[in-house]
Amino acid sequence: MSDRLSSQYFMSYLCTWLHTFYWSVLLLVAVTGTRLWCHVILPVHSLWQLLDKEGMDTDYHFETLHGNGDHDGADVTSWVSVCPRGLWKVQQKQTHEGSQQTNSGDDASCSSSYCPRLGSLCQVRVRLKANVDEADSSVSEKGNEQLSVQLEQSATEVAEATAFPRCLDSVLQVPLGDWITLRLGDGQCDITERCVERMTVGEKCEILISPTGPDVSVPHPAEENLPLCATVELKAFTPGKESWEVCPRDKWQWVKSHKERGGVRFRGGDVWGAADSYSRALKLLITLHYHVREATPEVEEQTDTDTGHLPSTNEFRTIKAELHSNMSLCQLKLSQPERAKASATKATQLEPGGAKAWYRLGQACQMLNELEEARQAFRKLLEIQPESPAALKALKDVASREKERNAQLGLRLSKMFS
């Protein structure tokens, strides 16, 4: 499975397990003394608090729901996915068509031994249902033997991920009708990756995609029929790893890759895609919390040319603050001031000298009409960057809005007592 799927279920399970383990071991303290407290309980308690405080905050658009469908006995899974056009509800129907795996039970069909995981290169094809009905490609008529040979041959053909740009006007971020190669975990197409995570080689599934809530910020083309119905096929994939199997150095490379990809998407106008990339990076950073190293001059010299080094404490805090600050900017663009304020606050706590984070915190407070907090944020920005035009202008706007609010309040009071 990919890192996002692992993060969603693994973190929830881990928090519950840590809670139970923490209180169970606490009963043994009276017998074992302080050694158990120092070596077991405190580390578990710290990790539990870290996951509870930060791990679930960035998962606001990845709520996953499960249910069982009653159509032909197929498994139906529902979740909310993110794309450049906002949040979309996806319903996936596992048809098990063409699957050559001999597994017992639903759990076995999604075993990590048979499903793609983080870093897997997957050969997939996505087609709209109308195109599938028109296409003359009936696998069942060709026979299971021919399909089995095709799958065995295709397993050695997966070489590298297909590079193609994201389209802001499209829900599915993959070329339709063609076999392409995706690297699971990159976040090229959230809907497609989420489908492939539960599929086996040769399997096909049907998906129904519909907009959810007011978050779909791009208008629908008049010719587009909603909801969209499509099929996803998995031809082959290379081995991958669960997120907890990935070594810390590789995770750090994933973090930097997601951060860079988020910047590219934001500059291209894909705000939702940028927020998705920053969210993925933040989730991976949580697992690196206890792997950071203390920076020394000798270590810094060695790591200047080392692309696979672990981050130092300062480097870890800096990139984490930047990710929260960038996430705040995305949330401001998406008219989510409360979330933007929370993200910017985390950024300022991690890097008190970050000018951008203070400015975005002030902007979020302005949108929430919390003018005093906005003034404090902009004043802090002036301390960092004296004579900053943006801060001076923002303070004038805050003073103007306060004056207008006080005038309105005075008018109401005069009417009340007149």
Coordinates of C-alpha atoms in Angstrom, one line a residue:
M1 CA 0.0 0.0 0.0
S2 CA 1.1 3.6 -0.5
D3 CA 2.3 5.9 2.3
R4 CA -1.0 7.8 2.4
L5 CA -3.0 4.7 3.0
S6 CA -0.6 3.5 5.6
S7 CA -0.6 6.9 7.3
Q8 CA -4.4 7.0 7.5
Y9 CA -4.9 3.6 9.1
F10 CA -1.6 3.0 10.7
M11 CA -1.6 6.3 12.7
S12 CA -5.2 5.7 13.9
Y13 CA -4.3 2.1 15.0
L14 CA -1.0 3.2 16.5
C15 CA -2.7 6.0 18.6
T16 CA -5.2 3.5 20.0
W17 CA -2.6 0.9 20.7
L18 CA -0.3 3.4 22.5
H19 CA -3.2 4.6 24.6
T20 CA -4.0 1.0 25.8
F21 CA -0.3 0.1 26.2
Y22 CA 0.5 3.3 28.1
W23 CA -2.2 2.7 30.8
S24 CA -1.5 -1.0 31.1
V25 CA 2.2 -0.5 31.7
L26 CA 1.5 2.3 34.1
L27 CA 0.1 -0.3 36.6
L28 CA 3.5 -1.9 36.7
V29 CA 5.4 1.2 37.8
A30 CA 4.8 0.5 41.5
V31 CA 6.6 -2.8 41.1
T32 CA 9.4 -2.0 38.8
G33 CA 10.3 1.5 40.0
T34 CA 11.5 4.5 38.0
R35 CA 13.5 2.6 35.4
L36 CA 10.4 1.4 33.6
W37 CA 9.0 4.9 33.7
C38 CA 12.1 6.4 32.1
H39 CA 12.8 3.8 29.5
V40 CA 9.3 2.8 28.4
I41 CA 6.4 5.0 29.5
L42 CA 7.9 8.4 28.8
P43 CA 9.0 7.5 25.2
V44 CA 5.6 5.9 24.5
H45 CA 3.8 8.9 26.0
S46 CA 5.8 11.4 24.0
L47 CA 5.1 9.5 20.7
W48 CA 1.4 9.3 21.5
Q49 CA 1.2 13.0 22.2
L50 CA 3.1 13.8 19.0
L51 CA 0.8 11.6 16.8
D52 CA -2.3 13.0 18.5
K53 CA -1.2 16.6 18.2
E54 CA 0.3 16.7 14.7
G55 CA -0.4 13.4 12.9
M56 CA -4.1 13.9 12.3
D57 CA -4.2 17.6 11.8
T58 CA -2.9 17.5 8.2
D59 CA -5.4 14.8 7.2
Y60 CA -8.4 17.1 6.8
H61 CA -9.2 16.2 3.2
F62 CA -8.4 12.5 3.5
E63 CA -11.4 11.2 5.5
T64 CA -12.0 7.6 4.5
L65 CA -15.3 5.8 4.8
H66 CA -15.9 2.1 4.3
G67 CA -19.0 0.1 3.4
N68 CA -20.1 -3.1 1.8
G69 CA -22.1 -2.9 -1.4
D70 CA -24.9 -5.3 -2.3
H71 CA -24.2 -5.3 -6.1
D72 CA -23.2 -8.7 -7.3
G73 CA -21.4 -9.4 -4.0
A74 CA -18.7 -6.9 -4.9
D75 CA -16.8 -4.9 -2.3
V76 CA -17.5 -1.2 -2.4
T77 CA -15.3 1.4 -0.7
S78 CA -15.9 5.1 -0.4
W79 CA -13.6 7.9 0.4
V80 CA -13.0 11.6 -0.3
S81 CA -10.1 12.4 -2.6
V82 CA -8.3 15.6 -3.7
C83 CA -7.7 16.9 -7.2
P84 CA -7.0 20.3 -8.8
R85 CA -10.8 20.9 -8.9
G86 CA -11.3 20.3 -5.2
L87 CA -12.7 17.5 -3.1
W88 CA -14.5 14.6 -4.8
K89 CA -16.2 11.6 -3.4
V90 CA -15.1 8.3 -4.9
Q91 CA -16.9 5.0 -4.7
Q92 CA -14.8 2.0 -5.8
K93 CA -16.3 -1.3 -6.7
Q94 CA -13.9 -4.3 -6.7
T95 CA -15.0 -6.5 -9.6
H96 CA -12.0 -8.9 -9.2
E97 CA -12.2 -9.4 -12.9
G98 CA -9.1 -10.9 -14.4
S99 CA -7.4 -11.4 -11.0
Q100 CA -5.0 -14.3 -11.1
Q101 CA -4.2 -14.4 -7.4
T102 CA -5.6 -17.3 -5.4
N103 CA -6.3 -15.7 -2.0
S104 CA -8.7 -16.7 0.6
G105 CA -10.9 -14.0 2.1
D106 CA -11.1 -10.2 1.6
D107 CA -8.1 -9.5 3.8
A108 CA -5.9 -11.8 1.7
S109 CA -7.0 -10.1 -1.5
C110 CA -5.5 -6.8 -0.1
S111 CA -2.4 -8.4 1.4
S112 CA 0.7 -6.3 1.0
S113 CA 2.3 -9.3 -0.8
Y114 CA -0.1 -9.0 -3.7
C115 CA -0.8 -5.2 -3.7
P116 CA 1.4 -2.3 -4.6
R117 CA 3.1 -0.4 -1.8
L118 CA 5.0 2.9 -1.4
G119 CA 7.4 3.4 -4.3
S120 CA 5.9 0.6 -6.5
L121 CA 5.9 1.4 -10.2
C122 CA 2.4 0.5 -11.4
Q123 CA 1.2 -0.1 -15.0
V124 CA -2.4 1.2 -15.0
R125 CA -5.0 2.2 -17.4
V126 CA -8.0 4.4 -16.7
R127 CA -10.9 4.7 -19.0
L128 CA -14.2 6.5 -18.8
K129 CA -17.1 4.0 -18.6
A130 CA -18.6 5.3 -21.9
N131 CA -15.3 4.6 -23.7
V132 CA -15.0 1.2 -22.0
D133 CA -18.5 0.2 -23.3
E134 CA -17.5 1.2 -26.8
A135 CA -14.1 -0.5 -26.8
D136 CA -13.7 -3.9 -28.2
S137 CA -11.5 -5.4 -25.5
S138 CA -13.2 -8.3 -23.8
V139 CA -10.5 -10.1 -21.8
S140 CA -12.8 -13.0 -20.8
E141 CA -13.2 -14.0 -24.5
K142 CA -9.5 -14.4 -25.0
G143 CA -9.2 -17.0 -22.2
N144 CA -7.5 -17.1 -18.9
E145 CA -4.4 -18.7 -20.3
Q146 CA -3.6 -15.8 -22.6
L147 CA -4.2 -13.3 -19.9
S148 CA -1.9 -15.2 -17.5
V149 CA 0.9 -15.1 -20.0
Q150 CA 0.3 -11.4 -20.7
L151 CA 0.5 -10.6 -17.0
E152 CA 3.7 -12.6 -16.5
Q153 CA 5.3 -10.8 -19.4
S154 CA 4.2 -7.3 -18.3
A155 CA 5.7 -7.7 -14.8
T156 CA 9.1 -7.3 -16.4
E157 CA 8.2 -4.3 -18.5
V158 CA 7.7 -1.8 -15.7
A159 CA 10.8 0.4 -16.1
E160 CA 10.1 4.0 -14.9
A161 CA 7.2 6.3 -14.1
T162 CA 5.5 8.1 -17.0
A163 CA 6.0 11.9 -16.8
F164 CA 2.9 14.0 -17.7
P165 CA 1.6 17.3 -16.5
R166 CA -1.4 17.8 -14.3
C167 CA -4.5 19.4 -15.9
L168 CA -6.3 22.0 -13.7
D169 CA -9.6 21.4 -15.6
S170 CA -9.6 17.6 -15.1
V171 CA -10.6 15.4 -12.2
L172 CA -8.5 12.4 -13.2
Q173 CA -4.8 13.4 -13.5
V174 CA -3.8 10.6 -15.9
P175 CA -4.2 10.2 -19.7
L176 CA -7.4 8.3 -20.3
G177 CA -7.3 5.1 -22.3
D178 CA -3.6 4.5 -22.4
W179 CA -1.4 2.2 -20.3
I180 CA 0.8 4.5 -18.1
T181 CA 3.3 3.9 -15.3
L182 CA 2.7 5.6 -11.9
R183 CA 5.0 5.5 -8.9
L184 CA 2.8 4.9 -5.8
G185 CA 3.2 7.7 -3.3
D186 CA 4.1 10.5 -5.7
G187 CA 0.5 11.8 -5.6
Q188 CA 0.2 12.3 -9.4
C189 CA -3.4 11.3 -9.3
D190 CA -4.9 10.7 -5.8
I191 CA -7.9 8.9 -7.1
T192 CA -6.0 6.4 -9.2
E193 CA -3.4 5.8 -6.5
R194 CA -6.0 5.1 -3.9
C195 CA -7.7 2.6 -6.2
V196 CA -4.5 0.8 -7.1
E197 CA -3.5 0.4 -3.4
R198 CA -6.1 -2.3 -2.9
M199 CA -5.8 -4.1 -6.3
T200 CA -3.9 -7.1 -7.4
V201 CA -2.2 -7.8 -10.8
G202 CA -4.7 -8.2 -13.6
E203 CA -7.6 -6.8 -11.5
K204 CA -10.1 -4.2 -12.6
C205 CA -12.3 -1.9 -10.6
E206 CA -15.1 0.5 -11.3
I207 CA -15.2 4.0 -9.8
L208 CA -18.0 6.6 -9.5
I209 CA -16.7 10.1 -8.9
S210 CA -18.9 13.0 -7.8
P211 CA -18.2 16.5 -6.3
T212 CA -18.7 16.9 -2.6
G213 CA -19.6 20.1 -0.7
P214 CA -18.7 23.7 -1.8
D215 CA -15.0 23.0 -2.0
V216 CA -15.0 22.2 -5.8
S217 CA -13.6 25.6 -6.8
V218 CA -13.5 25.1 -10.6
P219 CA -16.8 25.2 -12.5
H220 CA -17.8 22.1 -14.4
P221 CA -17.7 22.2 -18.2
A222 CA -21.2 22.1 -19.6
E223 CA -20.5 19.0 -21.6
E224 CA -19.3 17.0 -18.6
N225 CA -21.7 14.4 -17.3
L226 CA -21.6 14.0 -13.5
P227 CA -21.0 11.8 -11.7
L228 CA -18.1 10.3 -13.7
C229 CA -17.9 6.6 -14.1
A230 CA -14.6 5.0 -15.0
T231 CA -12.6 1.8 -14.8
V232 CA -9.1 1.3 -13.4
E233 CA -7.0 -1.7 -14.5
L234 CA -3.7 -2.8 -12.9
K235 CA -1.5 -4.7 -15.4
A236 CA 1.7 -5.0 -13.3
F237 CA 3.8 -3.5 -10.6
T238 CA 7.2 -3.6 -9.0
P239 CA 7.8 -4.4 -5.3
G240 CA 7.5 -1.5 -2.9
K241 CA 7.6 -1.0 0.9
E242 CA 5.2 -0.2 3.7
S243 CA 5.9 3.3 5.1
W244 CA 7.4 1.9 8.3
E245 CA 9.7 -0.3 6.3
V246 CA 11.3 2.7 4.5
C247 CA 14.6 3.7 6.0
P248 CA 14.8 7.3 7.5
R249 CA 17.2 8.6 4.8
D250 CA 14.8 7.5 2.0
K251 CA 11.9 9.1 3.9
W252 CA 13.8 12.3 4.1
Q253 CA 14.2 12.2 0.3
W254 CA 10.5 11.7 -0.1
V255 CA 9.8 14.7 2.2
K256 CA 12.0 17.0 0.1
S257 CA 10.5 15.6 -3.1
H258 CA 6.9 16.3 -1.9
K259 CA 7.9 19.8 -0.8
E260 CA 9.5 20.6 -4.1
R261 CA 6.5 19.2 -6.0
G262 CA 4.1 21.2 -3.8
G263 CA 5.9 24.4 -4.8
V264 CA 5.7 23.5 -8.5
R265 CA 2.0 22.8 -8.3
F266 CA 1.3 26.0 -6.4
R267 CA 3.1 28.2 -8.9
G268 CA 1.1 26.4 -11.6
G269 CA -2.2 27.3 -9.9
D270 CA -2.9 23.8 -8.6
V271 CA -3.5 24.9 -5.0
W272 CA -5.3 21.7 -4.0
G273 CA -2.5 19.6 -5.4
A274 CA 0.1 21.7 -3.6
A275 CA -1.7 21.2 -0.3
D276 CA -1.8 17.5 -0.9
S277 CA 2.0 17.4 -1.5
Y278 CA 2.7 19.4 1.7
S279 CA 0.4 17.2 3.7
R280 CA 2.2 14.0 2.5
A281 CA 5.5 15.6 3.4
L282 CA 4.3 16.5 6.9
K283 CA 3.0 13.0 7.6
L284 CA 6.4 11.5 6.7
L285 CA 8.2 14.1 8.9
I286 CA 6.3 12.8 11.9
T287 CA 8.0 9.4 11.5
L288 CA 11.4 11.1 11.4
H289 CA 11.0 12.9 14.7
Y290 CA 13.3 10.6 16.6
H291 CA 15.8 10.2 13.8
V292 CA 17.1 13.8 13.6
R293 CA 20.8 14.3 14.6
E294 CA 22.6 17.1 16.4
A295 CA 24.4 19.3 14.0
T296 CA 28.2 19.7 14.4
P297 CA 30.7 21.4 12.1
E298 CA 32.3 18.1 11.2
V299 CA 28.9 16.5 10.3
E300 CA 27.9 19.5 8.3
E301 CA 31.0 19.3 6.2
Q302 CA 30.4 15.6 5.5
T303 CA 26.7 16.1 4.5
D304 CA 27.3 19.1 2.2
T305 CA 27.8 16.6 -0.7
D306 CA 25.8 13.7 0.8
T307 CA 22.3 13.6 -0.7
G308 CA 21.2 10.7 1.6
H309 CA 22.0 12.2 5.0
L310 CA 19.5 12.5 7.9
P311 CA 18.4 16.0 8.8
S312 CA 19.9 17.9 11.7
T313 CA 17.6 19.2 14.4
N314 CA 17.7 22.7 12.9
E315 CA 17.2 21.4 9.4
F316 CA 14.2 19.3 10.6
R317 CA 12.6 22.3 12.3
T318 CA 13.2 24.6 9.4
I319 CA 11.6 22.4 6.7
K320 CA 8.7 21.5 9.0
A321 CA 8.1 25.2 9.6
E322 CA 8.2 25.9 5.9
L323 CA 5.8 23.1 5.2
H324 CA 3.3 24.4 7.8
S325 CA 3.8 28.0 6.4
N326 CA 3.2 26.8 2.8
M327 CA 0.2 24.8 3.9
S328 CA -1.2 28.0 5.5
L329 CA -0.8 29.8 2.3
C330 CA -2.7 27.1 0.4
Q331 CA -5.5 27.2 3.0
L332 CA -5.8 31.0 2.7
K333 CA -6.2 30.6 -1.1
L334 CA -8.8 27.9 -0.5
S335 CA -10.8 30.2 2.0
Q336 CA -10.0 28.1 5.0
P337 CA -8.9 30.8 7.5
E338 CA -9.2 28.7 10.7
R339 CA -7.0 26.0 9.2
A340 CA -4.6 28.6 7.8
K341 CA -4.3 30.2 11.3
A342 CA -3.5 26.8 12.9
S343 CA -0.9 26.0 10.3
A344 CA 0.7 29.5 10.5
T345 CA 0.8 29.3 14.3
K346 CA 2.7 26.0 14.1
A347 CA 5.1 27.6 11.7
T348 CA 5.8 30.6 14.0
Q349 CA 6.3 28.3 17.0
L350 CA 8.9 26.2 15.1
E351 CA 10.6 29.2 13.5
P352 CA 9.9 32.5 15.3
G353 CA 12.0 34.4 12.8
G354 CA 9.9 33.3 9.8
A355 CA 8.5 36.4 8.3
K356 CA 6.1 34.7 5.8
A357 CA 4.5 32.7 8.6
W358 CA 3.8 35.8 10.7
Y359 CA 2.3 37.5 7.7
R360 CA 0.0 34.6 6.8
L361 CA -1.0 34.3 10.5
G362 CA -2.0 38.0 10.4
Q363 CA -3.9 37.4 7.1
A364 CA -5.8 34.4 8.6
C365 CA -6.7 36.4 11.7
Q366 CA -8.0 39.3 9.5
M367 CA -10.2 36.8 7.6
L368 CA -11.6 35.6 11.0
N369 CA -12.1 39.2 12.1
E370 CA -9.7 38.7 15.0
L371 CA -8.1 42.1 14.5
E372 CA -6.1 42.3 17.7
E373 CA -4.4 39.0 17.0
A374 CA -3.8 40.2 13.4
R375 CA -2.2 43.4 14.7
Q376 CA 0.2 41.5 16.9
A377 CA 1.2 39.2 14.1
F378 CA 1.9 42.1 11.7
R379 CA 3.9 43.9 14.5
K380 CA 5.9 40.8 15.0
L381 CA 6.6 40.9 11.2
L382 CA 7.8 44.5 11.6
E383 CA 10.2 43.4 14.3
I384 CA 11.7 40.9 11.9
Q385 CA 11.6 43.1 8.8
P386 CA 11.5 46.8 9.8
E387 CA 9.8 49.1 7.3
S388 CA 8.2 46.1 5.5
P389 CA 5.6 47.6 3.1
A390 CA 3.3 44.5 3.4
A391 CA 3.3 44.8 7.2
L392 CA 2.7 48.6 7.2
K393 CA -0.1 48.3 4.7
A394 CA -1.7 45.4 6.7
L395 CA -1.6 47.4 9.9
K396 CA -3.3 50.3 8.2
D397 CA -6.0 47.9 7.0
V398 CA -6.5 46.6 10.5
A399 CA -6.8 50.1 12.0
S400 CA -9.3 51.0 9.3
R401 CA -11.4 47.9 10.0
E402 CA -11.3 48.6 13.7
K403 CA -12.4 52.2 13.2
E404 CA -15.3 51.0 11.0
R405 CA -16.3 48.3 13.5
N406 CA -16.3 50.8 16.4
A407 CA -18.4 53.2 14.4
Q408 CA -20.9 50.5 13.7
L409 CA -21.0 49.5 17.3
G410 CA -21.5 53.1 18.4
L411 CA -24.4 53.5 15.9
R412 CA -26.1 50.4 17.4
L413 CA -25.6 51.6 20.9
S414 CA -27.0 55.0 20.1
K415 CA -30.1 53.4 18.5
M416 CA -30.5 51.2 21.5
F417 CA -30.7 54.0 24.0
S418 CA -32.4 56.7 21.9

